[in-house]
Each structure stands twice: as structure tokens, then as C-alpha cells.
PDB file of C-alpha atoms in Angstrom:
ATOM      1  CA  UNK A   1       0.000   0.000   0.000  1.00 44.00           C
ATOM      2  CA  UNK A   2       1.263   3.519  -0.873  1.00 50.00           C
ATOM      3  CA  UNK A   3       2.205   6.081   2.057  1.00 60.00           C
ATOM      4  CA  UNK A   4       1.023   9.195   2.239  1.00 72.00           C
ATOM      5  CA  UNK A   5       2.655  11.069  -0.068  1.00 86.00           C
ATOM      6  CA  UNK A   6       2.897  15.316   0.274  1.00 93.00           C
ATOM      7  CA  UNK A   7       0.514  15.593  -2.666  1.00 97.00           C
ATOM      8  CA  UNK A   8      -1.611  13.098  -1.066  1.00 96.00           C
ATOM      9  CA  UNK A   9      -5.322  14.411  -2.151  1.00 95.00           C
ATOM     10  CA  UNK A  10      -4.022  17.062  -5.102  1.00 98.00           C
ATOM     11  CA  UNK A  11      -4.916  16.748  -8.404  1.00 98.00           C
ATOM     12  CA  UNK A  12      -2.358  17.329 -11.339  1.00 98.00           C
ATOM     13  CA  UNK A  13      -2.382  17.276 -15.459  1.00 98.00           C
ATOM     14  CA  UNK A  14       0.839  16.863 -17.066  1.00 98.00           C
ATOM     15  CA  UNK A  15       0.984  17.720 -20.917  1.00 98.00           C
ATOM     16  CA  UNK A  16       3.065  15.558 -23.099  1.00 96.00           C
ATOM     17  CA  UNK A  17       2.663  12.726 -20.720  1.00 97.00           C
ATOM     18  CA  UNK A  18       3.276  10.065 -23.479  1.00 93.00           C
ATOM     19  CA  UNK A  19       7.100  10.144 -23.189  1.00 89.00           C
ATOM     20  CA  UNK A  20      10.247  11.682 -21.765  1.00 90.00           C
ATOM     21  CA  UNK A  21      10.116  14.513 -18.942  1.00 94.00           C
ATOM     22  CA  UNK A  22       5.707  14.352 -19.119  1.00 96.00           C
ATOM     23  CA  UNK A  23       6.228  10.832 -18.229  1.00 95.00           C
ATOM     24  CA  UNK A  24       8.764  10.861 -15.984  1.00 95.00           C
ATOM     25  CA  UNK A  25       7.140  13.695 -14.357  1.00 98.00           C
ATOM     26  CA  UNK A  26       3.464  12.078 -14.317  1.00 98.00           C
ATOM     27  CA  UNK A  27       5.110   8.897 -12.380  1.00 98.00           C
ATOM     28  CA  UNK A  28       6.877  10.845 -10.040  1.00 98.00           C
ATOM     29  CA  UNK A  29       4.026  13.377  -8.955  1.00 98.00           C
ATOM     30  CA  UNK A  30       1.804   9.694  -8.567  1.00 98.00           C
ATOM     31  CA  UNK A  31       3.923   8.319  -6.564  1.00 97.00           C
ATOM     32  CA  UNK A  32       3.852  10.898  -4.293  1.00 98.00           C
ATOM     33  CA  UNK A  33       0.095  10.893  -3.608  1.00 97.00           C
ATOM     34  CA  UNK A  34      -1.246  13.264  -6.371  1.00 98.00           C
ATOM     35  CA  UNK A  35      -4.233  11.729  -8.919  1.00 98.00           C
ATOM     36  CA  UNK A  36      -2.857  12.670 -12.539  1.00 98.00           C
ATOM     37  CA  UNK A  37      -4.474  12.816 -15.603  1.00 98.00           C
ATOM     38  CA  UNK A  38      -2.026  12.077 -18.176  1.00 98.00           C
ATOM     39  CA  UNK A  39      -2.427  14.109 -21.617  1.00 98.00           C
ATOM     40  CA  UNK A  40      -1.095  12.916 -24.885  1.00 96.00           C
ATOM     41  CA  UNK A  41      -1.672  11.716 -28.237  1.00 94.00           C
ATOM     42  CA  UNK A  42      -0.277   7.957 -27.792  1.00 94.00           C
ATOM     43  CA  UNK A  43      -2.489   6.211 -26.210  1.00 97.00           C
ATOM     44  CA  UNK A  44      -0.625   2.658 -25.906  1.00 96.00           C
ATOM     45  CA  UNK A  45       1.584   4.626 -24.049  1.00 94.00           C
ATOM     46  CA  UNK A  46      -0.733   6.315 -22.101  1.00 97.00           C
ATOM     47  CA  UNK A  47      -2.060   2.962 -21.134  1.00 98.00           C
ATOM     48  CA  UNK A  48       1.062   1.892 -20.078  1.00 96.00           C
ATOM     49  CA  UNK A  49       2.329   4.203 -17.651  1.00 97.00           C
ATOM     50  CA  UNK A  50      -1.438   4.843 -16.077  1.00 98.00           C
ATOM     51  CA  UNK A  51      -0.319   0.595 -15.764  1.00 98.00           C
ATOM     52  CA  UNK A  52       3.439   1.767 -14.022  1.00 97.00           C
ATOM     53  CA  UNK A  53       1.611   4.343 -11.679  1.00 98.00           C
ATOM     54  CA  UNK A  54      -1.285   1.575 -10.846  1.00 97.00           C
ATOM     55  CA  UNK A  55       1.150  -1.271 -10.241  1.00 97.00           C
ATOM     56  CA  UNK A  56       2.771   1.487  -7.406  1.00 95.00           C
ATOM     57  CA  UNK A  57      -0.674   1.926  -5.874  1.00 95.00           C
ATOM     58  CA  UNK A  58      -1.129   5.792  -7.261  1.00 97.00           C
ATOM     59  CA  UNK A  59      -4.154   6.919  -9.357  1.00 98.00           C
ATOM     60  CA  UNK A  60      -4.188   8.299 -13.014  1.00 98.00           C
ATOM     61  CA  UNK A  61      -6.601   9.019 -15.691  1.00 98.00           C
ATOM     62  CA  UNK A  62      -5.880   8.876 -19.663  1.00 98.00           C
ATOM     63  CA  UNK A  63      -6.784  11.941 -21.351  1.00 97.00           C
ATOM     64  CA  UNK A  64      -5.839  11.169 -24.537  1.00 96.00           C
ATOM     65  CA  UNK A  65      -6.123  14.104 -27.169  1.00 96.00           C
ATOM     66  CA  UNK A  66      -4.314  16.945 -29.280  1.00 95.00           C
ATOM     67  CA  UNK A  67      -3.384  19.752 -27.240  1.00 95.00           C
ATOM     68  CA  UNK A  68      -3.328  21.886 -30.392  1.00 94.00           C
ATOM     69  CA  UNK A  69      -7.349  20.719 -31.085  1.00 89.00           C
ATOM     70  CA  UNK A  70      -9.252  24.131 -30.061  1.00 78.00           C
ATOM     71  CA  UNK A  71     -10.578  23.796 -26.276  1.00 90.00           C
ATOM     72  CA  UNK A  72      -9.522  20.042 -25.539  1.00 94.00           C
ATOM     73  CA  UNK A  73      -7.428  21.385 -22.809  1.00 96.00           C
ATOM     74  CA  UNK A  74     -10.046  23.191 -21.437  1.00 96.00           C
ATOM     75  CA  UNK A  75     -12.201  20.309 -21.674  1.00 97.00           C
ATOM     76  CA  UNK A  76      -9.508  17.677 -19.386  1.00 97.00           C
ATOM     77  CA  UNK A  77      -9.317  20.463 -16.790  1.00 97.00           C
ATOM     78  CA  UNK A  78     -13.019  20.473 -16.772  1.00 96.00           C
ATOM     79  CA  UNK A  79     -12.616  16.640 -16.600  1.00 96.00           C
ATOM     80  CA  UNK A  80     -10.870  16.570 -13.975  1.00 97.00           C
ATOM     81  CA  UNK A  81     -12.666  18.832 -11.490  1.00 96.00           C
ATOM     82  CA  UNK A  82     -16.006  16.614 -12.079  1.00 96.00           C
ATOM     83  CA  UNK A  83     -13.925  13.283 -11.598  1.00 96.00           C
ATOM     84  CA  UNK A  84     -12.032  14.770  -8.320  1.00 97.00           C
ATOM     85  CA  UNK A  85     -13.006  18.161  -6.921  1.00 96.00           C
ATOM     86  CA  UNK A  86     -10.451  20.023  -7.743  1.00 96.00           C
ATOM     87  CA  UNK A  87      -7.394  20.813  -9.999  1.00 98.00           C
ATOM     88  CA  UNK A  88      -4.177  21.854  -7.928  1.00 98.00           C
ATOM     89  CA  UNK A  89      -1.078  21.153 -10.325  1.00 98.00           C
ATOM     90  CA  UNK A  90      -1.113  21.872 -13.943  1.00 98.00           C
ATOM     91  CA  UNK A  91       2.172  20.973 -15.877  1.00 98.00           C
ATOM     92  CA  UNK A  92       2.343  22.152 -19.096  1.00 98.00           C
ATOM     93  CA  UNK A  93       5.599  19.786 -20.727  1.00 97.00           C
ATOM     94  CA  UNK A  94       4.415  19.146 -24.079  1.00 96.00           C
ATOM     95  CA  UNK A  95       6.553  20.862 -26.472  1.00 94.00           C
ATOM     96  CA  UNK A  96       7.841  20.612 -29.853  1.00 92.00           C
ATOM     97  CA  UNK A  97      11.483  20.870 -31.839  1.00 90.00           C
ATOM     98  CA  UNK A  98      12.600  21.480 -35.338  1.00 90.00           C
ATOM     99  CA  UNK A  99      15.968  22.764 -35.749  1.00 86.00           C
ATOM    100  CA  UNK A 100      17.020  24.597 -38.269  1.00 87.00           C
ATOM    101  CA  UNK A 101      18.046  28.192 -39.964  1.00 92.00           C
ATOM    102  CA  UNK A 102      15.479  30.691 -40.293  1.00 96.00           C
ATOM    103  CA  UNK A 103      16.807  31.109 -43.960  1.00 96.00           C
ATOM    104  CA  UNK A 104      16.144  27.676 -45.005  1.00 94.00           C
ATOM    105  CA  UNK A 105      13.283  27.132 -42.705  1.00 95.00           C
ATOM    106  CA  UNK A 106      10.278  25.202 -43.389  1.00 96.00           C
ATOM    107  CA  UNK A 107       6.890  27.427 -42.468  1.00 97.00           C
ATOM    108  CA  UNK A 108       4.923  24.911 -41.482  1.00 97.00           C
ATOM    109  CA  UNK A 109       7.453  23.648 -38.718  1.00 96.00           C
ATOM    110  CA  UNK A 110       7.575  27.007 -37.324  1.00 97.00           C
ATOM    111  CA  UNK A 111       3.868  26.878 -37.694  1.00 98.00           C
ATOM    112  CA  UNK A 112       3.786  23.657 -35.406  1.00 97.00           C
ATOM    113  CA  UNK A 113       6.049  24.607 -32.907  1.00 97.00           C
ATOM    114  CA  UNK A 114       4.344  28.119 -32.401  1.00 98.00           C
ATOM    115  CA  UNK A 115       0.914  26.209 -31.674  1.00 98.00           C
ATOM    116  CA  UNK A 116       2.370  23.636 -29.611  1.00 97.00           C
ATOM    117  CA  UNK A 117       5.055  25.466 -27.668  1.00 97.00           C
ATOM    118  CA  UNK A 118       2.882  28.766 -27.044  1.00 98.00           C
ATOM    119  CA  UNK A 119      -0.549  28.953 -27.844  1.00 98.00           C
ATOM    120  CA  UNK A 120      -1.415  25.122 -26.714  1.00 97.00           C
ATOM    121  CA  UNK A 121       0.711  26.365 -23.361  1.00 98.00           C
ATOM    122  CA  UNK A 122      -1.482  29.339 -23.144  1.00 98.00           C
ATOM    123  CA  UNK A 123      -4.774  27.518 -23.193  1.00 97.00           C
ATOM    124  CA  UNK A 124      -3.470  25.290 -20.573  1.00 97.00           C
ATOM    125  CA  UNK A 125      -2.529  28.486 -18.156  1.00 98.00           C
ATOM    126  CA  UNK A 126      -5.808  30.053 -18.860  1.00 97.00           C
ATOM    127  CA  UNK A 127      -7.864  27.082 -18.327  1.00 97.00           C
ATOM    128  CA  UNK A 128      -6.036  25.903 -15.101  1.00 98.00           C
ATOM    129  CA  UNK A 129      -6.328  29.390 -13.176  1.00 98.00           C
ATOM    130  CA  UNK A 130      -9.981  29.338 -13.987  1.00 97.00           C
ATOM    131  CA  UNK A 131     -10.552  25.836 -12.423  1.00 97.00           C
ATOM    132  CA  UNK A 132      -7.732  26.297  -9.731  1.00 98.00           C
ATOM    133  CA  UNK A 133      -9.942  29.870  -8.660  1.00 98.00           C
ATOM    134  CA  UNK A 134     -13.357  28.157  -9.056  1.00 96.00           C
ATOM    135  CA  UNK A 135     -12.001  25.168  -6.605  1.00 96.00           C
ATOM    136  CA  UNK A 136     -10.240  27.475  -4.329  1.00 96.00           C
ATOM    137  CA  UNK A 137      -7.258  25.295  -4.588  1.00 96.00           C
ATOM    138  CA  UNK A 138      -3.804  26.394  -3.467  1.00 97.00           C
ATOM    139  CA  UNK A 139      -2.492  26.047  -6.921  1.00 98.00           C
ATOM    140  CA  UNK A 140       0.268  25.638  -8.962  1.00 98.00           C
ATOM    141  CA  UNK A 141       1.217  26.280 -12.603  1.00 98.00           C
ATOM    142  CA  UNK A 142       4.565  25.109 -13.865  1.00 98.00           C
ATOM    143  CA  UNK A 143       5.682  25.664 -17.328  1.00 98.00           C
ATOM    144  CA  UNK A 144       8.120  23.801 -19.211  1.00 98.00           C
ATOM    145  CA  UNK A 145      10.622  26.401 -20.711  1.00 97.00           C
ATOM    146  CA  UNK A 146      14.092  25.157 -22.383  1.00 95.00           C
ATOM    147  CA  UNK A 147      18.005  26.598 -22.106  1.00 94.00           C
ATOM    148  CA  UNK A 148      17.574  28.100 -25.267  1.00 93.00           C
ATOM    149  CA  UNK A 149      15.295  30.825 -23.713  1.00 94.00           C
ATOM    150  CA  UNK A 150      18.544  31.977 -22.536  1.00 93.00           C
ATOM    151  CA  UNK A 151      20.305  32.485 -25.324  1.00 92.00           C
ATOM    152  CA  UNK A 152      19.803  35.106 -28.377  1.00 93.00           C
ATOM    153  CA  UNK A 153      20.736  33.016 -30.839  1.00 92.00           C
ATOM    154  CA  UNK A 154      18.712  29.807 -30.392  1.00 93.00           C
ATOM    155  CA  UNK A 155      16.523  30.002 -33.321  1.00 95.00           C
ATOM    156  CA  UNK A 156      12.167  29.978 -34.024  1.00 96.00           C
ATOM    157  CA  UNK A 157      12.164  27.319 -31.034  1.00 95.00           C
ATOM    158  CA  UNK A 158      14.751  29.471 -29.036  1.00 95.00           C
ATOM    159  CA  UNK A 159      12.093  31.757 -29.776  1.00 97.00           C
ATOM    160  CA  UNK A 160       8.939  30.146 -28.794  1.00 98.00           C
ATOM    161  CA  UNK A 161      10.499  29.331 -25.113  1.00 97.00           C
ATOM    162  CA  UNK A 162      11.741  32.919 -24.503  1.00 98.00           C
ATOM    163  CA  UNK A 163       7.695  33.504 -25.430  1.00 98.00           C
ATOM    164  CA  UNK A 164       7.059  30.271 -22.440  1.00 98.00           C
ATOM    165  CA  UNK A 165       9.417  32.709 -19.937  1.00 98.00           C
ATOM    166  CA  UNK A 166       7.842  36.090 -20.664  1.00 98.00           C
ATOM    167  CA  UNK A 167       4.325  34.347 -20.485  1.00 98.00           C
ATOM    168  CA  UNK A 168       5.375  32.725 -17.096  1.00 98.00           C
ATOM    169  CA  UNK A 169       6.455  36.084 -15.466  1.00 98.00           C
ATOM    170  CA  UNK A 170       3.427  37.769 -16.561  1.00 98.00           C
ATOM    171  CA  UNK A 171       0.893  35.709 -15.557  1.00 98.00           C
ATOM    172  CA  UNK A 172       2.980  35.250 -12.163  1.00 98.00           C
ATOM    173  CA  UNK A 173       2.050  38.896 -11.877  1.00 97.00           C
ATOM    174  CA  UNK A 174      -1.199  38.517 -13.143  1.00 98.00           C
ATOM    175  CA  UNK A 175      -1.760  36.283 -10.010  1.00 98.00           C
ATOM    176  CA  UNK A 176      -0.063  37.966  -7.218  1.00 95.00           C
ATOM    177  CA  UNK A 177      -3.335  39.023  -4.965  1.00 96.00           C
ATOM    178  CA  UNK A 178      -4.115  34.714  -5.815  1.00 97.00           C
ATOM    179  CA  UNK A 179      -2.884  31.565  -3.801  1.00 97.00           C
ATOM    180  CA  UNK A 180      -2.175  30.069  -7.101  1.00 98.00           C
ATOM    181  CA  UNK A 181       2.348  29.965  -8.094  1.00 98.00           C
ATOM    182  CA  UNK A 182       4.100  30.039 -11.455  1.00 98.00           C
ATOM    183  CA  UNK A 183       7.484  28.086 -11.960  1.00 98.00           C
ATOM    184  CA  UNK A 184       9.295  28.095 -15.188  1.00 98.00           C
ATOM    185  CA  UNK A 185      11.668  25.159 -15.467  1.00 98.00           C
ATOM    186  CA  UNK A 186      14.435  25.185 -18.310  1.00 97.00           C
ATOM    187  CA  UNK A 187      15.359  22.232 -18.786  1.00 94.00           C
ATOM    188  CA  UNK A 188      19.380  21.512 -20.301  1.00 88.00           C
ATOM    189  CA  UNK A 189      20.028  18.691 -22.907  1.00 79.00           C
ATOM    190  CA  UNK A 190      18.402  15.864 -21.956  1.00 78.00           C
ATOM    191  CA  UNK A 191      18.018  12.088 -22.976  1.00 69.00           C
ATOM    192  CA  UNK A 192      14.363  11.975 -24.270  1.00 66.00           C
ATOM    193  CA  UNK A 193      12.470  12.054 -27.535  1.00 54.00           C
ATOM    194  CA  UNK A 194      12.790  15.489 -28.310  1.00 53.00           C
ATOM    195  CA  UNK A 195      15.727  15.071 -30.680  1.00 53.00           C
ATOM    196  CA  UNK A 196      14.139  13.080 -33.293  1.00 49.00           C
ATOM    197  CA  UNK A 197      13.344  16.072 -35.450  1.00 49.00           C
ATOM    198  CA  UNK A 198      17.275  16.684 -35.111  1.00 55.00           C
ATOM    199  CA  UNK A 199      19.543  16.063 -37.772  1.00 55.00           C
ATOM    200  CA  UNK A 200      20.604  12.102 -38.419  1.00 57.00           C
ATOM    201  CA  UNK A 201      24.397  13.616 -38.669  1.00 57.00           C
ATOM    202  CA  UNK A 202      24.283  15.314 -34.715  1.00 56.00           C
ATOM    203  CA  UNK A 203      22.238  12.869 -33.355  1.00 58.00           C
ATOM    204  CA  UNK A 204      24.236  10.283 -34.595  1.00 64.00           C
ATOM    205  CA  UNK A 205      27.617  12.228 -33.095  1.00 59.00           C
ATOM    206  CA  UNK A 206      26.075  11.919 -29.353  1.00 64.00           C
ATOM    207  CA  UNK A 207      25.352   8.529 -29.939  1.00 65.00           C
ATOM    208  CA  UNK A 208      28.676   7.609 -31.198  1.00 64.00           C
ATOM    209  CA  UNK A 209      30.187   9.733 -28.063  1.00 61.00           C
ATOM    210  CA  UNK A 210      28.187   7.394 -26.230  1.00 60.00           C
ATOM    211  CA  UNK A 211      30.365   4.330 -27.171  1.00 65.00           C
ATOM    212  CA  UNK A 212      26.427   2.649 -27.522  1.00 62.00           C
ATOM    213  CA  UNK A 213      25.480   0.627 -31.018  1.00 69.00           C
ATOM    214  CA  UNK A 214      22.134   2.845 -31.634  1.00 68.00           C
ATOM    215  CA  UNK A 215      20.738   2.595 -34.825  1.00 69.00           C
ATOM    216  CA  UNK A 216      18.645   6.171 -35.499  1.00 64.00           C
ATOM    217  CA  UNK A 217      16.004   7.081 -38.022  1.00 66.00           C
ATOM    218  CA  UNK A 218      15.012  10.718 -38.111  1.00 63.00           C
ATOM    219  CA  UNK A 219      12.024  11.368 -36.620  1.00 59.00           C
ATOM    220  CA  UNK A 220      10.979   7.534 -35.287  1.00 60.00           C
ATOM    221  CA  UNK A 221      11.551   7.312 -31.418  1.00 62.00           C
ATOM    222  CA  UNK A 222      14.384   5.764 -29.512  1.00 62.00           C
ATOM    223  CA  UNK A 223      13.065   3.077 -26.433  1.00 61.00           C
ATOM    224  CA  UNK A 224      12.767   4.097 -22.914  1.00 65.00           C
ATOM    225  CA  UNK A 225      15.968   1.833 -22.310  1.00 65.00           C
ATOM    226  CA  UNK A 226      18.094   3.334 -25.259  1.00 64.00           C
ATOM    227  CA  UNK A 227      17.226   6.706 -23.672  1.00 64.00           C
ATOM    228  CA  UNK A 228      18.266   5.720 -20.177  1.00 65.00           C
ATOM    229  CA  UNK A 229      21.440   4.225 -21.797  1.00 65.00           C
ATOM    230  CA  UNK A 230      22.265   7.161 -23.151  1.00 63.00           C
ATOM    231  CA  UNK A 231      22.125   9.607 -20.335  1.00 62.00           C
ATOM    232  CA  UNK A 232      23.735   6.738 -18.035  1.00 65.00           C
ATOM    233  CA  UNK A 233      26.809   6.441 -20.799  1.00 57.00           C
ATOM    234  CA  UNK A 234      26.679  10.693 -21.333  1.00 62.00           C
ATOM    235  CA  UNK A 235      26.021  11.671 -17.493  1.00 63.00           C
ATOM    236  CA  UNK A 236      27.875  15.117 -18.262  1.00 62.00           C
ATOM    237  CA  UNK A 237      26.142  16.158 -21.405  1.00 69.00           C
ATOM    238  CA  UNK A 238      22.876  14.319 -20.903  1.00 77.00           C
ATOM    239  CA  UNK A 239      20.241  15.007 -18.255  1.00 79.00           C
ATOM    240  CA  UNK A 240      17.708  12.275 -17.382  1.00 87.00           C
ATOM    241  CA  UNK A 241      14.082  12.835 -17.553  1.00 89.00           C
ATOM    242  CA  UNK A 242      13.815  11.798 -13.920  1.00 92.00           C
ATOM    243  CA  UNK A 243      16.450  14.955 -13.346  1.00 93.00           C
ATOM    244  CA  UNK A 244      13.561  17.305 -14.757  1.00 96.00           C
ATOM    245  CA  UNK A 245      10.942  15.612 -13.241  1.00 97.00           C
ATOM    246  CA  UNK A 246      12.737  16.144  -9.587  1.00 97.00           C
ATOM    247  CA  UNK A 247      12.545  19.543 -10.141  1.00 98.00           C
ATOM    248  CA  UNK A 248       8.845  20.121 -10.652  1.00 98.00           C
ATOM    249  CA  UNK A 249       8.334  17.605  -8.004  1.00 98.00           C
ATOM    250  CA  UNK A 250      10.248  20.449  -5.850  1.00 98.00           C
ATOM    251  CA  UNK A 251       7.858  22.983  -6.872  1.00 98.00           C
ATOM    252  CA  UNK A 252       5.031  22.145  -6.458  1.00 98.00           C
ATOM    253  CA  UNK A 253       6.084  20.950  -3.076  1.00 97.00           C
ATOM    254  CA  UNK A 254       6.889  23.936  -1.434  1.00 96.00           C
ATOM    255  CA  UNK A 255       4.402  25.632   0.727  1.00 95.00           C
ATOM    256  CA  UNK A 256       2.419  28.047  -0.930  1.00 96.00           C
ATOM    257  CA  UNK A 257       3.911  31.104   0.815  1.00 95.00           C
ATOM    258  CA  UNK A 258       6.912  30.299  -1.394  1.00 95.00           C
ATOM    259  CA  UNK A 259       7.345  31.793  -5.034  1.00 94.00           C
ATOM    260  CA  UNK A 260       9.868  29.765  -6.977  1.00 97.00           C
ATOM    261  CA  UNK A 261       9.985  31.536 -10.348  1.00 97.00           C
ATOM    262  CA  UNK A 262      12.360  29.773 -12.364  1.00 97.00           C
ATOM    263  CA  UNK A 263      14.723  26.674 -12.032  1.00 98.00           C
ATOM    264  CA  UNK A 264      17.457  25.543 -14.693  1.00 97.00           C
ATOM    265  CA  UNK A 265      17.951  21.824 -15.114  1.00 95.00           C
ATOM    266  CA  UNK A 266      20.880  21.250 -17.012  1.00 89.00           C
ATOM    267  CA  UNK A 267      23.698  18.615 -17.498  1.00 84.00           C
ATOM    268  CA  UNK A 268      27.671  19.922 -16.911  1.00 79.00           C
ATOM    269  CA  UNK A 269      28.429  20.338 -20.300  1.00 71.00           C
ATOM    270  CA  UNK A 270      26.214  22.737 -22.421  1.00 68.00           C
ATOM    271  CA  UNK A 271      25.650  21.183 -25.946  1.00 62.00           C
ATOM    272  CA  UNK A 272      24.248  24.105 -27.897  1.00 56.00           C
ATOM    273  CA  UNK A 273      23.131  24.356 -31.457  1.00 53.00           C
ATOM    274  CA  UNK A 274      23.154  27.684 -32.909  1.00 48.00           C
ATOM    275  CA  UNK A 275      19.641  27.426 -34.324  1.00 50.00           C
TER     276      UNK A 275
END
């Protein structure tokens, strides 16, 4: 039987819960008491971890849809006040890569990443304050943001995560006089999915550094083990999902007196790409 956890009773969505950091960040928050509906568009694995988190006595719900479908995220937070009573985490993870020069870009790429990255993320902010003040829940809002939000240079993604950080400090202000928080978390390099929009050439350079026989096809995903194998083999240039995961875990925790704004997750070595 599972021990009372600190989010024992809470409520929590996490966006992109189909792989990498979501996942990792869905099975943590479980295990630690919280009921979490798990958003994505997969839903064998969506099955599967909701199978991981039952297995270690915690409670989830599929919610399997598009983010970027009009008011589905609207809808799940809806969802999930009628199936529990409340909503008190909202994690919006889900996010979406294609490198590349602006030059030589392709428009509908940029097109994807704006929706996903910004205005799905938006939807999910707007919908969760509106539940977390009709509940009177104690809430908490963390965005997913990325390294490259620090950087001037990083590209149209680069771009859509410094739009995650300036939409995270505003609506932190936006919510001062409520008990609801805002954390951004940047996340470094790190040994999930993400990179399967990267080019064969630099993906295939980390696995090669690696010392790991990987065989990679652009834009087909890598399995759970490969991943961990990875980051185990690359512990200075790769972070672990887990790593990211810890560190919402961490803010959500805290009571809600406590303001944590932003946290950085990143592995030793910074492995930057210019766009």
C-alpha cells in the first residue's frame, strides 16, 4: 500500500505525458500521492504508464487528445474537477522541436512549434487558473521552458520558449493578490524524444560519443531503455528525464507562501546548437 505522499489528495495534469520529462514527471508526482491525468496523443503509451503508476498503488486518468485541437485542454481540466473536486497542479511539458536556420526554414514547422510550444501552453494556463480559482485550490502552474530561452541566438524554437518565460512572469504577476504559483523550469540537454526532429548527422555524433550501437532514423523514437542508456553512458552532457521531473516535483512541493519563479535543469556540459 502507498504512504502518504505530500501531494496526497491534489490533483495534477501533465501535458506531453506520453514520453520523456511528461512521463517521468506524471510517475513521479503519482507516486507521491497526487491523482494525474495524463495528456497525450499515444495512447498505448498512455495505457502503459497509467499501468506503471497503478502497479505502485497511485491513481491516473488517460486523457488522450491533441493539445493543439481548439478547447480540448479546457475540456480535461473540466474533466478533472467533475472526476475529483479540484485541480491543484497543472504541468504544461508538451513541447515541440525542429531545428534549423530561419533562412532555409520550413513554415509549417515554425507553424507547429508556435501552436504547440505557445498557444497550446497558453490555453493550458488560462484554463487551469480558472478551475484552480473556481475550486479554491492552493495552486500551482509550472511551465516547461528550455536553455535556449537563454540564449539570443537559439533560433524559431529558441524563440517560442523565450515567449514560455515572458508568459510565465506575466501571468505570475497577473496572479499575485491569488494563492495560485508560477514556476518556469528550463530544462538543459536531456536524454528523451525530443531530438528526433534533429539532424541524423548530430544525433548520430552523441550517440557515437556514447560508445552505444544505436541505430537512429530521423524522426521515429528511440526506447525508454536506449534513452536511459544514453544519459547513463553521457552523465555530463545528458540530463535524465527523472532529473527534470525532480525539479517540478520540488515545486510544487513547497508551501504556498513560497514563489519559486524559475529553475534551470541542465547537465555539466552545455551542448548548444546555434539554431
Amino acid at each position: 500500500m502507498q504512504e502518504m505522499g505530500p501531494l496526497q489528495g491534489k490533483t495534477a495534469i501533465v501535458t506531453g505525458a506520453s514520453s520523456g520529462i511528461g512521463q517521468a514527471t506524471a510517475e513521479l508526482l503519482a507516486s507521491k500521492g497526487a491523482h494525474v491525468f495524463l495528456v497525450g496523443r499515444t495512447l498505448g503509451a498512455l495505457q502503459a504508464l497509467r499501468e506503471i503508476i497503478s502497479a505502485d498503488a497511485g491513481t491516473a486518468t488517460i486523457a488522450c487528445a491533441d493539445i493543439n485541437d481548439g478547447h480540448s485542454l479546457a475540456n480535461i481540466v473540466e474533466q478533472s474537477i467533475q472526476t475529483t473536486g479540484s485541480l491543484d497542479i497543472m504541468v504544461n511539458n508538451a513541447g515541440l522541436e525542429y531545428p534549423g536556420t530561419i533562412i532555409d526554414g520550413d513554415i509549417e514547422h515554425w507553424r507547429q512549434m508556435v501552436q504547440t510550444n505557445i498557444v497550446a501552453l497558453l490555453a493550458g494556463c488560462q484554463a487551469a487558473v480558472k478551475a484552480m480559482r473556481s475550486c479554491g485550490a492552493n495552486g500551482h502552474i509550472v511551465n516547461v521552458s528550455s536553455v535556449s530561452a537563454q540564449r539570443s541566438n537559439s533560433g524559431v524554437y529558441g524563440a517560442t520558449k523565450h515567449a514560455v518565460n515572458v508568459i510565465s512572469s506575466s501571468l505570475r504577476d497577473e496572479l499575485e493578490e491569488d494563492d495560485i504559483r508560477v514556476t518556469n523550469v528550463m530544462p538543459g540537454a536531456t536524454s528523451t524524444n525530443f531530438a528526433r526532429n534533429f539532424p541524423a548527422q548530430f544525433v548520430q555524433q552523441i550517440i557515437a560519443a556514447s560508445g552505444l550501437d544505436i541505430d537512429f532514423t530521423p524522426g521515429e523514437h528511440l526506447p525508454a531503455q536506449t534513452l536511459q542508456a544514453l544519459a547513463e553512458h553521457l552523465p555530463k552532457m545528458l540530463c535524465q528525464a527523472s532529473d527534470v521531473a525532480n525539479a517540478v516535483l520540488f515545486a510544487v512541493s513547497q508551501p504556498i507562501n513560497v514563489n519559486i519563479a524559475e529553475i534551470v535543469v541542465r547537465p555539466p556540459r552545455a551542448m548548444n546548437l546555434a539554431h
